[in-house]
Coordinates of N, CA and C in Angstrom, one line a residue:
M266 N -11.9 -28.4 -33.2 CA -12.4 -29.5 -32.5 C -12.8 -29.0 -31.1
P267 N -14.0 -29.5 -30.6 CA -14.4 -29.1 -29.3 C -13.5 -29.7 -28.2
E268 N -13.4 -28.9 -27.1 CA -12.6 -29.4 -26.0 C -13.3 -30.6 -25.3
K269 N -12.6 -31.6 -25.0 CA -13.1 -32.8 -24.3 C -13.2 -32.4 -22.8
T270 N -14.3 -32.8 -22.2 CA -14.4 -32.6 -20.7 C -15.1 -33.9 -20.1
C271 N -14.9 -34.0 -18.9 CA -15.5 -35.1 -18.1 C -16.4 -34.5 -17.0
K272 N -17.7 -34.7 -17.1 CA -18.6 -34.1 -16.1 C -19.0 -35.2 -15.1
I273 N -18.9 -34.8 -13.8 CA -19.4 -35.6 -12.7 C -20.6 -34.9 -12.2
V274 N -21.8 -35.6 -12.3 CA -23.0 -35.0 -11.9 C -23.7 -35.5 -10.7
N275 N -24.6 -34.8 -10.1 CA -25.3 -35.3 -8.9 C -26.5 -36.1 -9.4
E276 N -27.3 -36.6 -8.5 CA -28.5 -37.5 -8.9 C -29.5 -36.8 -9.8
D277 N -29.6 -35.5 -9.7 CA -30.5 -34.7 -10.5 C -29.9 -34.2 -11.8
G278 N -28.6 -34.6 -12.1 CA -28.0 -34.3 -13.4 C -27.2 -32.9 -13.3
G279 N -27.2 -32.3 -12.2 CA -26.5 -31.0 -12.1 C -25.0 -31.3 -12.0
T280 N -24.2 -30.5 -12.7 CA -22.8 -30.7 -12.8 C -22.1 -30.3 -11.4
M281 N -21.4 -31.2 -10.9 CA -20.7 -31.0 -9.6 C -19.2 -30.7 -9.9
I282 N -18.6 -31.4 -10.8 CA -17.2 -31.2 -11.2 C -17.1 -31.4 -12.7
E283 N -16.4 -30.5 -13.4 CA -16.1 -30.6 -14.8 C -14.6 -30.6 -15.0
L284 N -14.1 -31.8 -15.3 CA -12.7 -32.0 -15.4 C -12.3 -31.7 -16.9
K285 N -11.2 -30.9 -17.0 CA -10.7 -30.5 -18.3 C -9.4 -31.1 -18.7
S286 N -8.5 -31.4 -17.7 CA -7.3 -32.0 -18.0 C -6.7 -32.7 -16.8
V287 N -5.9 -33.7 -17.1 CA -5.1 -34.4 -16.0 C -3.7 -34.6 -16.5
R288 N -2.7 -34.1 -15.7 CA -1.3 -34.2 -16.2 C -0.5 -34.4 -14.9
V289 N 0.8 -34.7 -15.2 CA 1.8 -34.9 -14.1 C 2.7 -33.7 -14.1
E290 N 2.9 -33.1 -12.9 CA 3.8 -32.0 -12.8 C 4.5 -32.0 -11.4
N291 N 5.8 -32.0 -11.5 CA 6.6 -32.0 -10.2 C 6.2 -33.1 -9.3
N292 N 6.1 -34.4 -9.8 CA 5.8 -35.5 -8.9 C 4.4 -35.5 -8.3
R293 N 3.5 -34.7 -8.9 CA 2.1 -34.7 -8.5 C 1.2 -34.8 -9.7
L294 N 0.0 -35.4 -9.5 CA -1.0 -35.4 -10.5 C -1.8 -34.1 -10.4
V295 N -1.9 -33.4 -11.5 CA -2.6 -32.1 -11.5 C -3.9 -32.3 -12.3
V296 N -5.0 -32.0 -11.7 CA -6.4 -32.1 -12.3 C -6.9 -30.7 -12.5
T297 N -7.2 -30.3 -13.7 CA -7.7 -29.0 -13.9 C -9.2 -29.1 -14.2
G298 N -10.0 -28.3 -13.5 CA -11.4 -28.3 -13.8 C -12.1 -27.3 -12.9
A299 N -13.5 -27.3 -13.0 CA -14.3 -26.4 -12.3 C -15.2 -27.2 -11.3
L300 N -15.3 -26.6 -10.1 CA -16.1 -27.2 -9.1 C -17.5 -26.5 -9.0
M301 N -18.6 -27.2 -9.2 CA -19.9 -26.6 -9.1 C -20.1 -25.3 -9.9
G302 N -19.6 -25.3 -11.2 CA -19.8 -24.1 -12.0 C -18.8 -23.0 -11.8
A303 N -17.9 -23.1 -10.9 CA -17.0 -22.0 -10.6 C -15.9 -21.9 -11.7
W304 N -15.0 -21.1 -11.5 CA -13.9 -20.9 -12.4 C -12.9 -22.1 -12.4
D305 N -12.2 -22.3 -13.5 CA -11.2 -23.4 -13.6 C -10.1 -23.2 -12.5
T306 N -9.7 -24.3 -12.0 CA -8.6 -24.3 -11.0 C -7.8 -25.6 -11.1
D307 N -6.6 -25.5 -10.7 CA -5.7 -26.7 -10.6 C -5.9 -27.3 -9.3
M308 N -6.0 -28.7 -9.2 CA -6.1 -29.4 -8.0 C -5.0 -30.5 -8.0
Y309 N -4.3 -30.7 -6.9 CA -3.1 -31.5 -6.9 C -3.3 -32.7 -6.0
M310 N -2.8 -33.9 -6.5 CA -2.7 -35.1 -5.7 C -1.3 -35.6 -5.6
D311 N -0.8 -35.8 -4.4 CA 0.5 -36.3 -4.2 C 0.4 -37.9 -4.3
I312 N 1.5 -38.5 -4.2 CA 1.6 -40.0 -4.3 C 0.6 -40.7 -3.3
E313 N 0.7 -40.2 -2.1 CA -0.2 -40.9 -1.0 C -1.7 -40.7 -1.4
S314 N -2.1 -39.5 -1.9 CA -3.5 -39.3 -2.3 C -3.9 -40.2 -3.4
I315 N -2.9 -40.4 -4.4 CA -3.2 -41.2 -5.5 C -3.4 -42.7 -5.1
K316 N -2.6 -43.1 -4.2 CA -2.7 -44.5 -3.7 C -4.0 -44.6 -3.0
N317 N -4.4 -43.7 -2.2 CA -5.7 -43.7 -1.5 C -6.9 -43.7 -2.4
A318 N -6.8 -42.9 -3.5 CA -7.9 -42.8 -4.5 C -8.0 -44.2 -5.2
V319 N -6.9 -44.8 -5.6 CA -6.9 -46.1 -6.2 C -7.5 -47.1 -5.3
G320 N -7.2 -47.0 -4.0 CA -7.8 -47.9 -3.0 C -9.3 -47.8 -2.8
L321 N -9.9 -46.7 -3.2 CA -11.3 -46.5 -3.1 C -12.1 -47.2 -4.2
V322 N -11.4 -47.6 -5.3 CA -12.0 -48.2 -6.5 C -12.3 -49.6 -6.3
D323 N -13.5 -50.0 -6.6 CA -13.9 -51.5 -6.7 C -13.5 -51.9 -8.1
V324 N -12.2 -52.4 -8.2 CA -11.6 -52.6 -9.5 C -12.4 -53.6 -10.3
P325 N -12.8 -54.8 -9.8 CA -13.6 -55.7 -10.6 C -14.9 -55.1 -11.1
A326 N -15.6 -54.4 -10.3 CA -16.9 -53.8 -10.7 C -16.7 -52.7 -11.8
V327 N -15.7 -51.9 -11.6 CA -15.4 -50.8 -12.5 C -14.9 -51.4 -13.9
A328 N -14.0 -52.4 -13.8 CA -13.5 -53.1 -15.0 C -14.7 -53.7 -15.8
K329 N -15.6 -54.4 -15.1 CA -16.7 -55.0 -15.8 C -17.6 -53.9 -16.4
Y330 N -17.9 -52.8 -15.7 CA -18.7 -51.7 -16.2 C -18.1 -51.1 -17.5
I331 N -16.8 -50.9 -17.4 CA -16.1 -50.3 -18.6 C -16.1 -51.3 -19.8
A332 N -15.9 -52.6 -19.5 CA -15.9 -53.5 -20.6 C -17.3 -53.6 -21.2
D333 N -18.4 -53.7 -20.4 CA -19.7 -53.8 -20.9 C -20.2 -52.5 -21.5
E334 N -20.1 -51.4 -20.8 CA -20.8 -50.2 -21.2 C -19.9 -49.3 -22.1
V335 N -18.6 -49.2 -21.9 CA -17.8 -48.3 -22.7 C -17.2 -49.1 -23.9
L336 N -16.7 -50.3 -23.7 CA -16.0 -51.0 -24.8 C -17.0 -51.9 -25.6
G337 N -18.1 -52.2 -25.0 CA -19.1 -53.1 -25.6 C -18.6 -54.6 -25.7
V338 N -17.8 -55.0 -24.7 CA -17.2 -56.3 -24.6 C -17.9 -57.0 -23.5
T339 N -18.3 -58.3 -23.7 CA -18.9 -59.1 -22.7 C -17.8 -60.0 -22.1
V340 N -17.7 -60.0 -20.8 CA -16.7 -60.9 -20.2 C -17.5 -61.9 -19.3
A341 N -17.2 -63.1 -19.6 CA -18.0 -64.2 -18.8 C -17.0 -65.3 -18.6
K342 N -17.3 -66.1 -17.5 CA -16.6 -67.3 -17.3 C -17.1 -68.4 -18.1
T343 N -16.3 -69.3 -18.6 CA -16.7 -70.4 -19.4 C -16.7 -71.6 -18.4
E344 N -17.6 -72.5 -18.7 CA -17.7 -73.7 -17.9 C -16.6 -74.7 -18.4
Q345 N -16.0 -75.4 -17.5 CA -14.9 -76.4 -18.0 C -15.5 -77.8 -18.0

């Protein structure tokens, strides 16, 4: 089975980050991947960094995008 990866690309489609795994190790989140085509490396996020990263997310917009584009589910308000 091919290895799953997540690619983050720039506007021109060039790979900026290729994520290969995310795991928890010693109370930190460890992200393994390659930056701009370089070799694989482990990158670490402590609790404060994870909180800050979550704070950057526009949760309603991302949830709607995932529902619409990834899950194929339409979410709409109904009139009462």
